[in-house]
mmCIF file of C-alpha atoms and ligand atoms in Angstrom:
data_model
loop_
_atom_site.group_PDB
_atom_site.id
_atom_site.type_symbol
_atom_site.label_atom_id
_atom_site.label_comp_id
_atom_site.label_asym_id
_atom_site.label_seq_id
_atom_site.Cartn_x
_atom_site.Cartn_y
_atom_site.Cartn_z
ATOM 1 C CA MET X 1 76.796 92.208 97.543
ATOM 2 C CA GLU X 2 75.782 90.970 100.993
ATOM 3 C CA THR X 3 77.484 93.676 102.946
ATOM 4 C CA SER X 4 78.249 97.322 102.472
ATOM 5 C CA ILE X 5 81.587 98.252 100.919
ATOM 6 C CA VAL X 6 83.622 101.414 101.166
ATOM 7 C CA ASP X 7 86.207 102.919 98.805
ATOM 8 C CA VAL X 8 88.507 105.345 100.569
ATOM 9 C CA VAL X 9 90.290 108.470 99.276
ATOM 10 C CA ILE X 10 93.282 109.501 101.410
ATOM 11 C CA GLY X 11 95.973 112.153 101.009
ATOM 12 C CA MET X 12 99.501 110.728 101.179
ATOM 13 C CA GLN X 13 101.255 114.010 102.006
ATOM 14 C CA TYR X 14 100.295 117.011 104.175
ATOM 15 C CA GLY X 15 96.830 117.709 102.822
ATOM 16 C CA ASP X 16 95.946 119.714 99.733
ATOM 17 C CA GLU X 17 96.863 116.854 97.411
ATOM 18 C CA GLY X 18 93.667 117.256 95.406
ATOM 19 C CA LYS X 19 91.535 114.679 97.229
ATOM 20 C CA GLY X 20 88.499 116.871 96.650
ATOM 21 C CA LYS X 21 88.946 116.668 92.889
ATOM 22 C CA ILE X 22 89.367 112.864 92.963
ATOM 23 C CA ALA X 23 86.441 112.242 95.339
ATOM 24 C CA ASN X 24 84.378 114.461 93.074
ATOM 25 C CA GLN X 25 85.329 112.419 89.977
ATOM 26 C CA MET X 26 84.471 109.204 91.792
ATOM 27 C CA ALA X 27 81.142 110.519 93.099
ATOM 28 C CA ALA X 28 80.303 111.578 89.528
ATOM 29 C CA SER X 29 80.692 107.961 88.378
ATOM 30 C CA GLY X 30 77.274 107.177 89.831
ATOM 31 C CA GLU X 31 78.656 104.108 91.568
ATOM 32 C CA TYR X 32 78.068 105.199 95.146
ATOM 33 C CA ASP X 33 74.960 105.247 97.332
ATOM 34 C CA TYR X 34 76.580 107.399 100.020
ATOM 35 C CA VAL X 35 79.573 109.690 100.425
ATOM 36 C CA ILE X 36 81.057 110.065 103.899
ATOM 37 C CA ARG X 37 83.638 112.350 105.491
ATOM 38 C CA PHE X 38 85.427 110.398 108.215
ATOM 39 C CA ASN X 39 87.786 112.844 109.982
ATOM 40 C CA GLY X 40 88.540 116.503 110.545
ATOM 41 C CA GLY X 41 86.191 119.434 110.365
ATOM 42 C CA GLY X 42 86.227 123.029 109.208
ATOM 43 C CA ASN X 43 90.043 122.958 109.169
ATOM 44 C CA ALA X 44 89.832 121.208 105.805
ATOM 45 C CA GLY X 45 89.132 122.946 102.525
ATOM 46 C CA HIS X 46 88.046 120.935 99.517
ATOM 47 C CA THR X 47 88.284 122.793 96.236
ATOM 48 C CA ILE X 48 86.181 121.371 93.455
ATOM 49 C CA TYR X 49 85.549 122.622 89.937
ATOM 50 C CA LEU X 50 82.104 121.637 88.729
ATOM 51 C CA ASN X 51 80.942 122.761 85.288
ATOM 52 C CA GLY X 52 83.624 125.443 85.325
ATOM 53 C CA GLU X 53 82.562 126.816 88.687
ATOM 54 C CA LYS X 54 84.949 126.827 91.671
ATOM 55 C CA ILE X 55 83.276 125.450 94.794
ATOM 56 C CA VAL X 56 85.028 125.311 98.166
ATOM 57 C CA THR X 57 83.551 123.123 100.894
ATOM 58 C CA HIS X 58 84.860 122.485 104.386
ATOM 59 C CA LEU X 59 82.478 120.027 106.004
ATOM 60 C CA VAL X 60 79.829 118.880 103.573
ATOM 61 C CA PRO X 61 80.893 115.783 101.592
ATOM 62 C CA CYS X 62 81.061 116.162 97.813
ATOM 63 C CA GLY X 63 78.176 113.708 97.338
ATOM 64 C CA VAL X 64 75.743 116.564 97.913
ATOM 65 C CA LEU X 65 77.055 118.133 94.680
ATOM 66 C CA HIS X 66 76.023 114.978 92.809
ATOM 67 C CA GLY X 67 72.642 114.282 94.370
ATOM 68 C CA ILE X 68 74.080 111.525 96.566
ATOM 69 C CA PRO X 69 73.138 111.215 100.249
ATOM 70 C CA SER X 70 76.175 112.223 102.275
ATOM 71 C CA VAL X 71 77.292 111.837 105.846
ATOM 72 C CA ILE X 72 79.499 113.797 108.196
ATOM 73 C CA GLY X 73 80.841 110.827 110.125
ATOM 74 C CA ASN X 74 81.448 110.455 113.841
ATOM 75 C CA GLY X 75 85.179 110.936 113.326
ATOM 76 C CA CYS X 76 84.509 114.544 112.362
ATOM 77 C CA VAL X 77 84.087 117.655 114.481
ATOM 78 C CA ILE X 78 81.411 120.186 113.584
ATOM 79 C CA ASN X 79 81.059 123.920 113.956
ATOM 80 C CA THR X 80 77.256 124.168 113.612
ATOM 81 C CA GLN X 81 77.249 127.826 112.540
ATOM 82 C CA LYS X 82 79.790 127.124 109.811
ATOM 83 C CA LEU X 83 77.844 124.049 108.787
ATOM 84 C CA PHE X 84 74.621 126.011 108.370
ATOM 85 C CA ASP X 85 76.497 128.730 106.454
ATOM 86 C CA GLU X 86 77.951 126.112 104.136
ATOM 87 C CA LEU X 87 74.554 124.493 103.599
ATOM 88 C CA ALA X 88 73.083 127.902 102.740
ATOM 89 C CA TYR X 89 75.961 128.534 100.286
ATOM 90 C CA LEU X 90 75.413 125.173 98.574
ATOM 91 C CA LYS X 91 71.642 125.596 98.527
ATOM 92 C CA GLY X 92 72.175 129.004 96.919
ATOM 93 C CA LEU X 93 74.161 127.260 94.179
ATOM 94 C CA GLY X 94 71.169 124.991 93.573
ATOM 95 C CA PHE X 95 72.244 121.825 95.381
ATOM 96 C CA ASP X 96 69.838 119.661 97.392
ATOM 97 C CA THR X 97 71.196 120.057 100.903
ATOM 98 C CA THR X 98 68.518 117.837 102.451
ATOM 99 C CA LEU X 99 70.779 114.960 101.354
ATOM 100 C CA LEU X 100 73.115 115.704 104.260
ATOM 101 C CA LYS X 101 73.175 113.425 107.296
ATOM 102 C CA ILE X 102 75.267 113.744 110.451
ATOM 103 C CA ALA X 103 76.473 110.934 112.699
ATOM 104 C CA GLU X 104 74.729 111.377 116.034
ATOM 105 C CA ASN X 105 78.015 110.804 117.871
ATOM 106 C CA ALA X 106 80.086 113.349 115.929
ATOM 107 C CA HIS X 107 81.510 116.040 118.208
ATOM 108 C CA ILE X 108 80.627 119.728 118.275
ATOM 109 C CA ILE X 109 83.076 122.643 118.155
ATOM 110 C CA THR X 110 82.146 125.374 120.643
ATOM 111 C CA GLN X 111 83.188 129.024 120.889
ATOM 112 C CA ASP X 112 85.529 128.014 123.739
ATOM 113 C CA HIS X 113 87.294 125.601 121.378
ATOM 114 C CA ILE X 114 87.733 128.326 118.785
ATOM 115 C CA ASP X 115 88.991 130.795 121.405
ATOM 116 C CA GLU X 116 91.508 128.293 122.724
ATOM 117 C CA ASP X 117 92.674 127.397 119.216
ATOM 118 C CA SER X 118 93.050 131.062 118.314
ATOM 119 C CA LYS X 119 95.787 131.373 120.946
ATOM 120 C CA ASP X 120 97.921 128.781 119.147
ATOM 121 C CA THR X 121 101.330 130.087 118.138
ATOM 122 C CA THR X 122 103.393 126.901 117.978
ATOM 123 C CA ILE X 123 101.631 124.533 115.572
ATOM 124 C CA GLY X 124 100.193 126.975 113.074
ATOM 125 C CA THR X 125 96.697 125.496 113.276
ATOM 126 C CA THR X 126 93.797 126.665 111.147
ATOM 127 C CA ARG X 127 92.330 128.217 114.336
ATOM 128 C CA THR X 128 89.011 126.538 113.687
ATOM 129 C CA GLY X 129 88.752 124.882 117.119
ATOM 130 C CA ASN X 130 89.657 121.471 115.758
ATOM 131 C CA GLY X 131 92.318 120.432 118.297
ATOM 132 C CA PRO X 132 90.504 121.648 121.425
ATOM 133 C CA CYS X 133 87.312 119.882 120.282
ATOM 134 C CA TYR X 134 89.100 116.533 119.874
ATOM 135 C CA LYS X 135 90.742 117.173 123.256
ATOM 136 C CA ASP X 136 87.308 117.387 124.875
ATOM 137 C CA LYS X 137 86.158 114.307 122.965
ATOM 138 C CA VAL X 138 89.020 112.238 124.328
ATOM 139 C CA GLY X 139 88.660 113.849 127.756
ATOM 140 C CA ARG X 140 84.990 112.751 127.751
ATOM 141 C CA THR X 141 83.692 116.257 128.318
ATOM 142 C CA GLY X 142 82.552 117.003 124.753
ATOM 143 C CA LEU X 143 79.180 117.832 123.245
ATOM 144 C CA ARG X 144 77.882 115.595 120.492
ATOM 145 C CA ALA X 145 75.596 116.160 117.527
ATOM 146 C CA LYS X 146 72.746 114.418 119.333
ATOM 147 C CA ASP X 147 72.968 117.024 122.124
ATOM 148 C CA ILE X 148 72.123 119.843 119.695
ATOM 149 C CA PRO X 149 68.377 120.277 118.940
ATOM 150 C CA GLU X 150 69.016 122.048 115.583
ATOM 151 C CA LEU X 151 70.867 119.001 114.297
ATOM 152 C CA GLU X 152 68.074 116.557 115.130
ATOM 153 C CA PRO X 153 66.662 116.399 111.576
ATOM 154 C CA TYR X 154 70.076 115.346 110.224
ATOM 155 C CA LEU X 155 71.065 112.636 112.688
ATOM 156 C CA VAL X 156 71.955 109.069 111.727
ATOM 157 C CA ASP X 157 73.217 106.098 113.651
ATOM 158 C CA MET X 158 76.297 104.694 111.907
ATOM 159 C CA TYR X 159 75.541 101.049 112.761
ATOM 160 C CA THR X 160 72.112 101.203 111.158
ATOM 161 C CA LEU X 161 73.366 103.221 108.196
ATOM 162 C CA ILE X 162 76.213 100.871 107.340
ATOM 163 C CA HIS X 163 75.003 97.486 108.470
ATOM 164 C CA SER X 164 71.207 97.359 108.044
ATOM 165 C CA SER X 165 71.402 96.826 104.267
ATOM 166 C CA PRO X 166 74.245 96.631 101.720
ATOM 167 C CA LYS X 167 75.295 99.960 100.239
ATOM 168 C CA LYS X 168 78.290 101.376 98.416
ATOM 169 C CA PHE X 169 80.104 104.132 100.270
ATOM 170 C CA LEU X 170 82.769 106.529 99.127
ATOM 171 C CA ALA X 171 84.811 107.831 102.065
ATOM 172 C CA GLU X 172 86.692 111.080 101.525
ATOM 173 C CA GLY X 173 89.487 111.868 103.926
ATOM 174 C CA ALA X 174 90.604 115.261 105.138
ATOM 175 C CA GLN X 175 94.175 116.528 105.615
ATOM 176 C CA GLY X 176 96.852 113.989 104.709
ATOM 177 C CA TYR X 177 98.605 110.977 106.162
ATOM 178 C CA TRP X 178 101.637 112.992 107.337
ATOM 179 C CA LEU X 179 99.359 115.208 109.437
ATOM 180 C CA ASP X 180 98.101 112.091 111.265
ATOM 181 C CA ILE X 181 98.005 112.541 115.051
ATOM 182 C CA ASP X 182 99.915 109.281 115.599
ATOM 183 C CA PHE X 183 102.191 108.924 112.587
ATOM 184 C CA GLY X 184 102.757 112.509 111.461
ATOM 185 C CA ASP X 185 105.561 114.827 112.548
ATOM 186 C CA TYR X 186 104.149 115.383 116.068
ATOM 187 C CA PRO X 187 103.363 118.000 117.304
ATOM 188 C CA TYR X 188 103.077 119.517 113.799
ATOM 189 C CA VAL X 189 100.014 117.431 113.058
ATOM 190 C CA THR X 190 96.256 117.708 113.117
ATOM 191 C CA SER X 191 94.276 116.230 116.014
ATOM 192 C CA SER X 192 92.678 113.294 114.200
ATOM 193 C CA ASN X 193 93.802 110.106 112.516
ATOM 194 C CA THR X 194 93.857 110.729 108.797
ATOM 195 C CA GLY X 195 94.559 107.219 107.462
ATOM 196 C CA VAL X 196 92.452 104.205 106.587
ATOM 197 C CA GLY X 197 92.088 103.201 110.246
ATOM 198 C CA ALA X 198 89.948 106.268 110.795
ATOM 199 C CA VAL X 199 87.407 104.837 108.339
ATOM 200 C CA LEU X 200 86.979 101.766 110.535
ATOM 201 C CA ASN X 201 86.362 104.021 113.509
ATOM 202 C CA ASN X 202 83.343 105.422 111.705
ATOM 203 C CA GLY X 203 81.539 102.088 111.871
ATOM 204 C CA PHE X 204 82.925 100.068 108.955
ATOM 205 C CA ASN X 205 84.562 96.737 109.640
ATOM 206 C CA TYR X 206 87.900 95.955 108.010
ATOM 207 C CA LYS X 207 86.393 93.498 105.529
ATOM 208 C CA GLN X 208 84.245 96.244 104.055
ATOM 209 C CA VAL X 209 87.154 98.358 102.820
ATOM 210 C CA ARG X 210 87.332 97.632 99.081
ATOM 211 C CA ASN X 211 89.741 100.051 97.398
ATOM 212 C CA VAL X 212 92.074 102.582 98.933
ATOM 213 C CA ILE X 213 92.905 105.464 96.615
ATOM 214 C CA GLY X 214 95.967 107.462 97.641
ATOM 215 C CA VAL X 215 96.309 110.996 96.310
ATOM 216 C CA ILE X 216 99.511 113.034 95.992
ATOM 217 C CA LYS X 217 100.724 116.099 94.186
ATOM 218 C CA CYS X 218 103.869 115.766 92.066
ATOM 219 C CA TYR X 219 105.567 118.143 94.524
ATOM 220 C CA SER X 220 105.005 118.564 98.273
ATOM 221 C CA THR X 221 103.303 121.331 100.202
ATOM 222 C CA TYR X 222 102.795 121.943 103.908
ATOM 223 C CA VAL X 223 100.974 124.684 105.814
ATOM 224 C CA GLY X 224 101.858 125.300 109.435
ATOM 225 C CA ALA X 225 104.420 126.687 111.838
ATOM 226 C CA LYS X 226 107.437 124.497 111.206
ATOM 227 C CA GLY X 227 110.049 125.556 108.693
ATOM 228 C CA TYR X 228 109.564 123.354 105.655
ATOM 229 C CA GLN X 229 110.419 125.214 102.463
ATOM 230 C CA LYS X 230 114.035 125.647 101.484
ATOM 231 C CA SER X 231 115.238 128.629 99.531
ATOM 232 C CA ASP X 232 114.714 127.906 95.837
ATOM 233 C CA GLU X 233 113.171 130.266 93.348
ATOM 234 C CA ARG X 234 111.378 127.380 91.631
ATOM 235 C CA PHE X 235 109.261 126.848 94.748
ATOM 236 C CA GLU X 236 108.004 130.433 94.465
ATOM 237 C CA GLN X 237 107.064 129.758 90.855
ATOM 238 C CA LEU X 238 105.272 126.565 91.818
ATOM 239 C CA ARG X 239 103.289 128.442 94.466
ATOM 240 C CA GLU X 240 102.028 130.978 91.965
ATOM 241 C CA ILE X 241 101.345 128.605 89.095
ATOM 242 C CA GLY X 242 99.779 125.965 91.357
ATOM 243 C CA GLN X 243 97.951 128.568 93.460
ATOM 244 C CA GLU X 244 99.350 127.035 96.619
ATOM 245 C CA TYR X 245 97.447 129.029 99.202
ATOM 246 C CA GLY X 246 95.310 127.435 101.939
ATOM 247 C CA ALA X 247 91.665 126.939 100.936
ATOM 248 C CA THR X 248 90.587 127.601 104.544
ATOM 249 C CA THR X 249 93.031 130.234 105.789
ATOM 250 C CA GLY X 250 94.559 131.683 102.608
ATOM 251 C CA ARG X 251 98.048 131.124 104.046
ATOM 252 C CA PRO X 252 100.849 130.488 101.523
ATOM 253 C CA ARG X 253 101.752 126.805 101.470
ATOM 254 C CA GLN X 254 105.438 125.924 101.929
ATOM 255 C CA ILE X 255 106.789 123.908 99.033
ATOM 256 C CA ASP X 256 109.371 121.187 98.471
ATOM 257 C CA TRP X 257 110.025 118.425 95.954
ATOM 258 C CA LEU X 258 108.084 115.181 96.058
ATOM 259 C CA ASP X 259 109.403 112.825 98.751
ATOM 260 C CA LEU X 260 109.134 109.237 97.546
ATOM 261 C CA ASP X 261 109.958 107.701 100.932
ATOM 262 C CA GLU X 262 107.079 109.599 102.471
ATOM 263 C CA VAL X 263 104.730 108.437 99.732
ATOM 264 C CA ASN X 264 105.981 104.855 99.870
ATOM 265 C CA GLU X 265 105.473 104.659 103.631
ATOM 266 C CA ALA X 266 102.009 106.221 103.419
ATOM 267 C CA CYS X 267 101.038 103.733 100.689
ATOM 268 C CA LYS X 268 102.155 100.803 102.827
ATOM 269 C CA MET X 269 100.532 102.056 106.010
ATOM 270 C CA ASN X 270 97.217 102.553 104.240
ATOM 271 C CA GLY X 271 97.163 99.590 101.841
ATOM 272 C CA VAL X 272 96.908 101.825 98.805
ATOM 273 C CA ASP X 273 95.584 100.115 95.640
ATOM 274 C CA PHE X 274 95.487 103.147 93.338
ATOM 275 C CA LEU X 275 97.683 106.233 93.459
ATOM 276 C CA ILE X 276 96.744 109.481 91.746
ATOM 277 C CA VAL X 277 99.573 111.942 91.083
ATOM 278 C CA ASN X 278 98.081 115.422 90.668
ATOM 279 C CA LYS X 279 99.164 118.742 89.183
ATOM 280 C CA MET X 280 101.560 117.412 86.560
ATOM 281 C CA ASP X 281 100.619 120.417 84.400
ATOM 282 C CA VAL X 282 101.903 122.742 87.133
ATOM 283 C CA LEU X 283 105.337 121.108 87.422
ATOM 284 C CA ARG X 284 105.572 121.121 83.609
ATOM 285 C CA GLN X 285 105.494 124.927 83.623
ATOM 286 C CA VAL X 286 108.653 125.349 85.705
ATOM 287 C CA ASP X 287 112.084 124.793 84.174
ATOM 288 C CA SER X 288 114.236 121.965 85.576
ATOM 289 C CA ALA X 289 111.647 120.979 88.145
ATOM 290 C CA TRP X 290 111.342 117.218 87.572
ATOM 291 C CA ASN X 291 112.943 116.655 90.949
ATOM 292 C CA LEU X 292 112.131 114.292 93.780
ATOM 293 C CA TYR X 293 113.682 112.902 96.936
ATOM 294 C CA GLU X 294 114.841 109.323 97.232
ATOM 295 C CA ASP X 295 116.269 108.544 100.653
ATOM 296 C CA GLN X 296 116.519 112.294 101.380
ATOM 297 C CA ILE X 297 118.686 112.888 98.330
ATOM 298 C CA ILE X 298 117.402 115.009 95.468
ATOM 299 C CA VAL X 299 117.175 113.121 92.214
ATOM 300 C CA SER X 300 116.853 115.410 89.180
ATOM 301 C CA CYS X 301 115.040 113.689 86.350
ATOM 302 C CA SER X 302 115.811 114.777 82.803
ATOM 303 C CA ASP X 303 112.182 114.907 81.720
ATOM 304 C CA GLU X 304 108.597 114.114 82.603
ATOM 305 C CA ASN X 305 108.775 110.489 81.504
ATOM 306 C CA THR X 306 111.850 109.786 83.598
ATOM 307 C CA PHE X 307 110.111 111.424 86.546
ATOM 308 C CA MET X 308 107.045 109.213 86.132
ATOM 309 C CA ASN X 309 109.195 106.095 85.834
ATOM 310 C CA CYS X 310 111.110 107.044 88.980
ATOM 311 C CA ILE X 311 107.871 107.165 90.942
ATOM 312 C CA ALA X 312 106.574 103.894 89.531
ATOM 313 C CA LYS X 313 109.860 102.082 90.205
ATOM 314 C CA TYR X 314 110.049 103.253 93.808
ATOM 315 C CA LEU X 315 106.593 102.077 94.870
ATOM 316 C CA ASP X 316 105.052 98.635 95.236
ATOM 317 C CA PRO X 317 104.482 97.415 91.641
ATOM 318 C CA SER X 318 100.963 96.297 92.499
ATOM 319 C CA ILE X 319 99.894 99.932 92.915
ATOM 320 C CA ASP X 320 98.078 101.316 89.898
ATOM 321 C CA ILE X 321 99.384 104.839 89.249
ATOM 322 C CA GLU X 322 97.570 107.534 87.313
ATOM 323 C CA PHE X 323 98.993 110.976 86.492
ATOM 324 C CA GLN X 324 96.644 113.937 86.228
ATOM 325 C CA GLY X 325 96.671 117.691 85.744
ATOM 326 C CA GLN X 326 95.239 120.279 88.085
ATOM 327 C CA LEU X 327 91.689 120.066 86.777
ATOM 328 C CA HIS X 328 91.479 116.667 85.067
HETATM 329 P P1 IMP A 401 94.514 122.033 112.823
HETATM 330 O O1 IMP A 401 94.035 120.815 112.103
HETATM 331 O O2 IMP A 401 93.713 123.264 112.520
HETATM 332 O O3 IMP A 401 94.672 121.785 114.296
HETATM 333 O O4 IMP A 401 95.987 122.366 112.281
HETATM 334 C C1 IMP A 401 97.079 121.499 112.536
HETATM 335 C C2 IMP A 401 98.010 121.452 111.338
HETATM 336 O O5 IMP A 401 97.337 120.797 110.255
HETATM 337 C C3 IMP A 401 98.422 122.810 110.808
HETATM 338 O O6 IMP A 401 99.741 122.688 110.303
HETATM 339 C C4 IMP A 401 97.451 123.054 109.669
HETATM 340 O O7 IMP A 401 97.948 123.951 108.708
HETATM 341 C C5 IMP A 401 97.311 121.654 109.114
HETATM 342 N N1 IMP A 401 96.036 121.419 108.418
HETATM 343 C C6 IMP A 401 94.820 121.214 108.975
HETATM 344 N N2 IMP A 401 93.899 121.016 108.030
HETATM 345 C C7 IMP A 401 94.536 121.079 106.846
HETATM 346 C C8 IMP A 401 94.130 120.927 105.488
HETATM 347 O O8 IMP A 401 92.974 120.664 105.167
HETATM 348 N N3 IMP A 401 95.100 121.054 104.536
HETATM 349 C C9 IMP A 401 96.395 121.314 104.849
HETATM 350 N N4 IMP A 401 96.832 121.453 106.107
HETATM 351 C C10 IMP A 401 95.911 121.341 107.091
HETATM 352 MG MG1 MG A 402 92.639 121.064 101.488
#
């Protein structure tokens, strides 16, 4: 290996696909030297079960839970108070939080950003200051990690980190491809790019991307202001069985059937090699729920096998698909 490589985990829906669980499994493999978060900030919530314990992180990459040095990349935005709270929480659970590094050019969320975001009534944001912070970044008026004395001990330069010697990186995305600022359902999107391109903008070159792992749930969920869920009692059941409430805000997630055109497009746009389909055990618990959309038409599959075949047939045959339950 003459150069660093990066494997990338990306959500192919609207976030909450179970990326945290997959990144956690991959970090546990022992294959990676570093884990990096490449977009988003405290708006994200990653739920991980480790040795039976539920752990929710927002900013700190899952590598810290496995003794792997981990980086909050420059594509992220950081609320320093929340970061220190999260580090204290993880330290209290016995994890070595000195493994955390922060890109010196990551942007900082201020109280003004949070105040501005808290006035949002149209998008249904997480009110964490995410959008206003990215607005200042692009407007060239933002504060960066290297401007904050308390962050000095954590700072890294992404060029040196990635290119000074070959290392294996695992990059865990936040949100999902359909919340992407460019390709999502604007304006009902987050304020960062959520796809594989965002990884390159954290200092990797395109040749270094090795595998792209797309993650979906076997049904769709969305949290935000637009009307998304149609009236169907089975969606209410799915919400309760799948515990579809926001990890950051506790808001109920709106639910719909899996949309194969959405997944297919996200796979193509991100060059997905492996696709994980999560929460099969949840869909199994609801009667007559093996449904999905093909070309905006609901296809009702007779059973689980037919459902799995439908997915496989719709996507590029070169994609390796794995079906999983909520926890495994
Ligand atoms: P913001 O990212 O807080 O600006 O919120 C913009 C939109 O993205 C809203 O619809 C949020 O509910 C959604 N969103 C942001 N982060 C997440 C996430 O981690 N999971 C699911 N939805 C999210
Ligand atoms: Mg989430």
